[in-house]
Coordinates of C-alpha atoms and ligand atoms in Angstrom, one line a residue:
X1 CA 0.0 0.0 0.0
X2 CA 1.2 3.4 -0.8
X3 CA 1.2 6.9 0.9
X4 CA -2.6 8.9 -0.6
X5 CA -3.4 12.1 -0.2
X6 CA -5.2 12.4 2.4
X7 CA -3.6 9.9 4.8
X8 CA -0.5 12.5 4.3
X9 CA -2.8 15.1 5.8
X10 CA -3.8 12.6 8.8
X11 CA -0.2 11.7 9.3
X12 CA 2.2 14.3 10.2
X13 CA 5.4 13.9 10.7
X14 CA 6.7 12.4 13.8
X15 CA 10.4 13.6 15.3
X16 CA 10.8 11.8 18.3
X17 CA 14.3 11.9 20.4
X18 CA 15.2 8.6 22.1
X19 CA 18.0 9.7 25.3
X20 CA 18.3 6.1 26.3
X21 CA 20.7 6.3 29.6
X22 CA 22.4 9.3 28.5
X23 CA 22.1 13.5 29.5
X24 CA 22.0 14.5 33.7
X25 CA 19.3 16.4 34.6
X26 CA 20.9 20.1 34.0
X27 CA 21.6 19.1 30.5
X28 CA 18.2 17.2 29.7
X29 CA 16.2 20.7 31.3
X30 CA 18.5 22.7 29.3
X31 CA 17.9 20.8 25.9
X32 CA 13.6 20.9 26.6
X33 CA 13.8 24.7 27.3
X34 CA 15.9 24.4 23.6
X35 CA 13.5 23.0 22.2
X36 CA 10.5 24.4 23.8
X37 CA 11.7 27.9 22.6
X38 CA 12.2 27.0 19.0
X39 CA 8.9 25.3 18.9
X40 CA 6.3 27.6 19.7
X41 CA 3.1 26.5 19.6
X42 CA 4.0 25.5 16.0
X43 CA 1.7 22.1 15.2
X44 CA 2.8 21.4 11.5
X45 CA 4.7 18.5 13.3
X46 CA 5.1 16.1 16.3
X47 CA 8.2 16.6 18.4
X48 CA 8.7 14.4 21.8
X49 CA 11.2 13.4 23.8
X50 CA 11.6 9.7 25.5
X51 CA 13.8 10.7 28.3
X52 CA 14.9 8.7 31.1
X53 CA 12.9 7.9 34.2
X54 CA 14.1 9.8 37.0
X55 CA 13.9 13.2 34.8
X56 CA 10.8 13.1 33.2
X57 CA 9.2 15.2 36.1
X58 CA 11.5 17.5 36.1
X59 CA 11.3 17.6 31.7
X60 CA 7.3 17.4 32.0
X61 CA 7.5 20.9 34.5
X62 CA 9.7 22.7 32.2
X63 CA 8.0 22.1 29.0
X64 CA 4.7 22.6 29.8
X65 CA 2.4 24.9 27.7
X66 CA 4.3 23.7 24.7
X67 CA 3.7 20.9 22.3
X68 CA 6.6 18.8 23.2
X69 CA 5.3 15.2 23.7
X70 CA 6.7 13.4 26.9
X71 CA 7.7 10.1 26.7
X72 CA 9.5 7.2 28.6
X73 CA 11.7 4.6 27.6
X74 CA 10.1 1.7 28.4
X75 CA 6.5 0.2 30.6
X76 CA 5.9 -2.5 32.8
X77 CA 2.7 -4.8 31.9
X78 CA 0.8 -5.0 35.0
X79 CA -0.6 -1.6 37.2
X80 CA 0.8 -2.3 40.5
X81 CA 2.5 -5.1 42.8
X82 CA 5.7 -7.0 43.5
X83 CA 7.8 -5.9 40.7
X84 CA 11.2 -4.4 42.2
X85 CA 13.2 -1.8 39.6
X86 CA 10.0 -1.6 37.4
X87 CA 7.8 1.2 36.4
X88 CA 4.3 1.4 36.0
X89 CA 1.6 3.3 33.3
X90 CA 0.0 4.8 35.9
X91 CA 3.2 6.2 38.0
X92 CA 4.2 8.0 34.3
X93 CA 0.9 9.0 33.5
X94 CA 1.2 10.7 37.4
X95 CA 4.5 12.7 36.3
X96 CA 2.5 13.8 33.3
X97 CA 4.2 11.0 30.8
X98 CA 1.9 11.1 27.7
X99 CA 3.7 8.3 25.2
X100 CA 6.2 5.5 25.4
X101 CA 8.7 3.5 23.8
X102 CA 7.7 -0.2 24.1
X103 CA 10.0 -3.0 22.5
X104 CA 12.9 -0.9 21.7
X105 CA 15.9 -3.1 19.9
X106 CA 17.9 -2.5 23.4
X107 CA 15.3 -3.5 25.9
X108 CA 14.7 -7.0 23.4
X109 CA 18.5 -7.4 23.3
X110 CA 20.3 -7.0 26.1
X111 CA 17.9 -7.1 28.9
X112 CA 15.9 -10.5 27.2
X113 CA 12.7 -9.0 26.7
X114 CA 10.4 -11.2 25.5
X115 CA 8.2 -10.6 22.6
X116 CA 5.4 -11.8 24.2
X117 CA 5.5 -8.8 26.8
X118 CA 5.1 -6.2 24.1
X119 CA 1.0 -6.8 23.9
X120 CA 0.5 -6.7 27.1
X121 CA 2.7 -3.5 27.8
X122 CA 0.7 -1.9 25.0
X123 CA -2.5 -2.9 26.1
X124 CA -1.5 -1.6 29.5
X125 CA -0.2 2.1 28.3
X126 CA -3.6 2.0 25.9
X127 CA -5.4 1.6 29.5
X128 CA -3.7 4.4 31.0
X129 CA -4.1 6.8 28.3
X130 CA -0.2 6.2 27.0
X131 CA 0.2 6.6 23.6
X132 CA 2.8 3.5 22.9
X133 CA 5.6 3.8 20.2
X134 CA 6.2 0.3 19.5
X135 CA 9.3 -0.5 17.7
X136 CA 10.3 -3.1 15.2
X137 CA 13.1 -4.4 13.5
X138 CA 15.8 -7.1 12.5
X139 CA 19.2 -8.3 13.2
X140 CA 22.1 -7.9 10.7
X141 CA 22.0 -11.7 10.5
X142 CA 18.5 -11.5 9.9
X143 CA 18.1 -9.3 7.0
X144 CA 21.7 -11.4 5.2
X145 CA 19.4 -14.5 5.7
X146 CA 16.4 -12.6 3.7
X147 CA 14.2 -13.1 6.8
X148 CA 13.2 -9.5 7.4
X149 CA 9.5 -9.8 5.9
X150 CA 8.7 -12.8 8.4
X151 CA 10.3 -10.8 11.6
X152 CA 8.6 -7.7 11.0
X153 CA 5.4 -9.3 10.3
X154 CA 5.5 -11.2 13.4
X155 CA 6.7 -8.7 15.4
X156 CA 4.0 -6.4 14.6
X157 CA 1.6 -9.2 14.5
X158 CA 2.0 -10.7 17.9
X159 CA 2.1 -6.9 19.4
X160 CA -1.4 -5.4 17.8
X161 CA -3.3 -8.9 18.6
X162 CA -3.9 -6.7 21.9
X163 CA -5.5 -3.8 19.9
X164 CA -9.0 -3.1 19.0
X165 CA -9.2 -1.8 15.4
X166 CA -10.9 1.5 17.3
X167 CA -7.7 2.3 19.3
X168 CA -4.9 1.7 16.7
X169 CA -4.6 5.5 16.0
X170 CA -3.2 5.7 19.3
X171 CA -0.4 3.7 18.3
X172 CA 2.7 4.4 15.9
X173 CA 5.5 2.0 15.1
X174 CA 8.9 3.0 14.7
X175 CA 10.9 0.5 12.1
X176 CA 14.6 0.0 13.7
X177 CA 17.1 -2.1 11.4
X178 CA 18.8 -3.4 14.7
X179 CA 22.4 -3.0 12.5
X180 CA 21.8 0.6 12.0
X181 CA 21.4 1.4 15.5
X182 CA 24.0 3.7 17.0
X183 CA 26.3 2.5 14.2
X184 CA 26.5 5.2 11.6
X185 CA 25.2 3.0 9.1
X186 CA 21.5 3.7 8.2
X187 CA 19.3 2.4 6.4
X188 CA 19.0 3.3 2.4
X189 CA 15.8 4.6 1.5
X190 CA 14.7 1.5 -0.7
X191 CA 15.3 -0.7 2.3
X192 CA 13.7 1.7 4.9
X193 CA 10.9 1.9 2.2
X194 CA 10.4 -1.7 2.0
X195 CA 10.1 -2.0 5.7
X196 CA 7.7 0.3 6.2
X197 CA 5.3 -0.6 3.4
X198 CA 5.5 -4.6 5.3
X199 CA 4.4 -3.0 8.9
X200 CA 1.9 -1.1 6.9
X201 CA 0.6 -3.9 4.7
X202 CA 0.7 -5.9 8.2
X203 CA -1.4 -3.1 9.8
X204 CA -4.0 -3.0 6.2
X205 CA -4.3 -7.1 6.8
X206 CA -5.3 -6.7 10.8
X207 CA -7.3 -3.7 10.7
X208 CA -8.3 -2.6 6.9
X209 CA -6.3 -0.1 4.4
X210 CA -8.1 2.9 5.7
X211 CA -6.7 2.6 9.3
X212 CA -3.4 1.5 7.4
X213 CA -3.6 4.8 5.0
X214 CA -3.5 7.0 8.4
X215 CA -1.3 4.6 10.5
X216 CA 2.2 6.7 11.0
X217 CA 5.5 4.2 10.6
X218 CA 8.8 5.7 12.1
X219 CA 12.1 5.1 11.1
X220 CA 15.1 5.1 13.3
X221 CA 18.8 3.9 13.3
X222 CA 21.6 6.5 12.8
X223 CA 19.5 9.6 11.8
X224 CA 21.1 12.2 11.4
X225 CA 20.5 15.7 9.9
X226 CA 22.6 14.5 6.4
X227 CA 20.2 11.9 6.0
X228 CA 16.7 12.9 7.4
X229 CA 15.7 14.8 4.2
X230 CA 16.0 11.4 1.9
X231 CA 14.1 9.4 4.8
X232 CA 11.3 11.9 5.1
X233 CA 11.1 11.6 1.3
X234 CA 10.6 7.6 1.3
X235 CA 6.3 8.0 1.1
X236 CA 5.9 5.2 4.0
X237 CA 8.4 7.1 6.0
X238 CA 6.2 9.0 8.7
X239 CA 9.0 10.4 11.0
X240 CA 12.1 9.8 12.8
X241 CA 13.4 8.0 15.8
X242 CA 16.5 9.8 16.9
X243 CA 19.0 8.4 19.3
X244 CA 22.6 9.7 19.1
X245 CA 21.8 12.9 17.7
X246 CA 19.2 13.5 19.6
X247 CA 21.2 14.7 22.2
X248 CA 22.5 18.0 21.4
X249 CA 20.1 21.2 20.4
X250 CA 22.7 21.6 17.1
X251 CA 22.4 18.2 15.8
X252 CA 18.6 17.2 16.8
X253 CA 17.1 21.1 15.8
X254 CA 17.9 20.3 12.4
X255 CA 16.3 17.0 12.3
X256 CA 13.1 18.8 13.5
X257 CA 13.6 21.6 10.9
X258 CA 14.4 18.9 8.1
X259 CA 12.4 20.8 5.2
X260 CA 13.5 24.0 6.1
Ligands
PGA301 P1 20.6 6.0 17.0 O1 19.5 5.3 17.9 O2 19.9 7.2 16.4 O3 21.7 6.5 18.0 O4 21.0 5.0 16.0 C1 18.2 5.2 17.5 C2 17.3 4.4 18.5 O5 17.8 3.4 19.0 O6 16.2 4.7 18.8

């Protein structure tokens, strides 16, 4: 399925900044009042910020009144109980959290989350009023054994069977070739194209074209502002997921500004 007119309208681009463990809390208050002032109240796009946990208080008091989306890293599944180190939808949705990252490549990889988590995190932010950003994506190995079809398509399968067709607009996925992560290399626009037009078809099969046609598909891995013009220019590409360069007004303000 291609990009139509009007689903263009209906999805508008989505620049999200992912500062995994990284910034202190004068720095991460710093780059929101950045970003807040260079913003406006401008809504021609969709700017948050996934920052870690133990800031995102302080981040949700200083950009208040602007548009900046607030986001965490990651969700536990259940509301409440016996979960030591974990963090629950309603504790971020109580420091004025209004999206998350669920699934990212780093959370899958290193600390063994299990695929069959990601539904029920989902379904838990959706309960909470959490948008979720789930993220998707396959391993160097994967993609050299022509397998990247059948991962993203189960991925993104076993993760929306916890969705009701009427709430999938509160969702987004963000495509994440785990080889381009943090790596410099990044995706080419064919490849980042074909991904996203199997996540969409994925969506289209699940929940009909018309929710695909308005369904926004991220890309992330190695963004930077050389390449975000060409990946803004793939038509399944909706927005960016921005790690590294994220990190810095200089390099993430021009990611934001891509088309200006
Ligand atoms: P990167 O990270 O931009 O540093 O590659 C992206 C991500 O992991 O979300």
């Amino acid at each position: 399925m291609s990009q139509s007119e009007d689903s263009s309208v209906l999805r508008k681009p989505y620049i999200a900044a992912n500062w995994k463990m990284n910034l202190d809390r004068a720095k991460a208050l710093d780059l929101t009042k950045t970003l807040k002032a260079r913003l406006g109240d401008g809504d021609d796009r969709e700017v948050a910020v996934f920052a870690p946990f133990v800031y995102l208080a302080d981040v949700a008091a200083v950009s208040q009144g602007s548009p900046i989306g607030l986001g965490a890293q990651n969700v536990h599944w259940e509301k409440s109980g016996a979960f030591t180190g974990e963090t629950s939808a309603p504790m971020l949705r109580d420091v004025g959290v209004d999206r998350v990252l669920i699934g990212h490549s780093e959370r899958r990889q290193i600390f063994l989350e299990k695929e069959e988590w990601m539904g029920r995190k989902i379904r838990q932010a959706l309960d909470h009023d959490i948008l979720p950003m789930l993220c998707v994506g396959e391993t160097l190995d994967e993609r050299k054994k022509g397998k990247v079809a059948a991962v993203l398509r189960r991925q993104v399968r076993s993760a929306l069977d916890w969705v009701e067709a009427s709430e999938i607009h509160r969702l987004c996925i963000a495509y994440e070739p785990i080889w381009a992560i943090g790596t410099g290399e990044v995706a080419t626009p064919d490849q980042a194209s074909e991904a996203h037009s199997i996540v969409r078809d994925v969506i289209a099969d699940m929940f009909g074209d018309a929710v695909a046609g308005s369904f926004r598909v991220l890309y992330g891995g190695s963004v930077s502002k050389d390449n975000v013009r060409d990946l803004m220019s793939v038509p399944d590409v909706d927005g960016v997921l921005v790690g590294g360069a994220s990190l810095k007004a200089e390099t993430f303000l021009p990611i934001i500004e891509y088309d200006r």
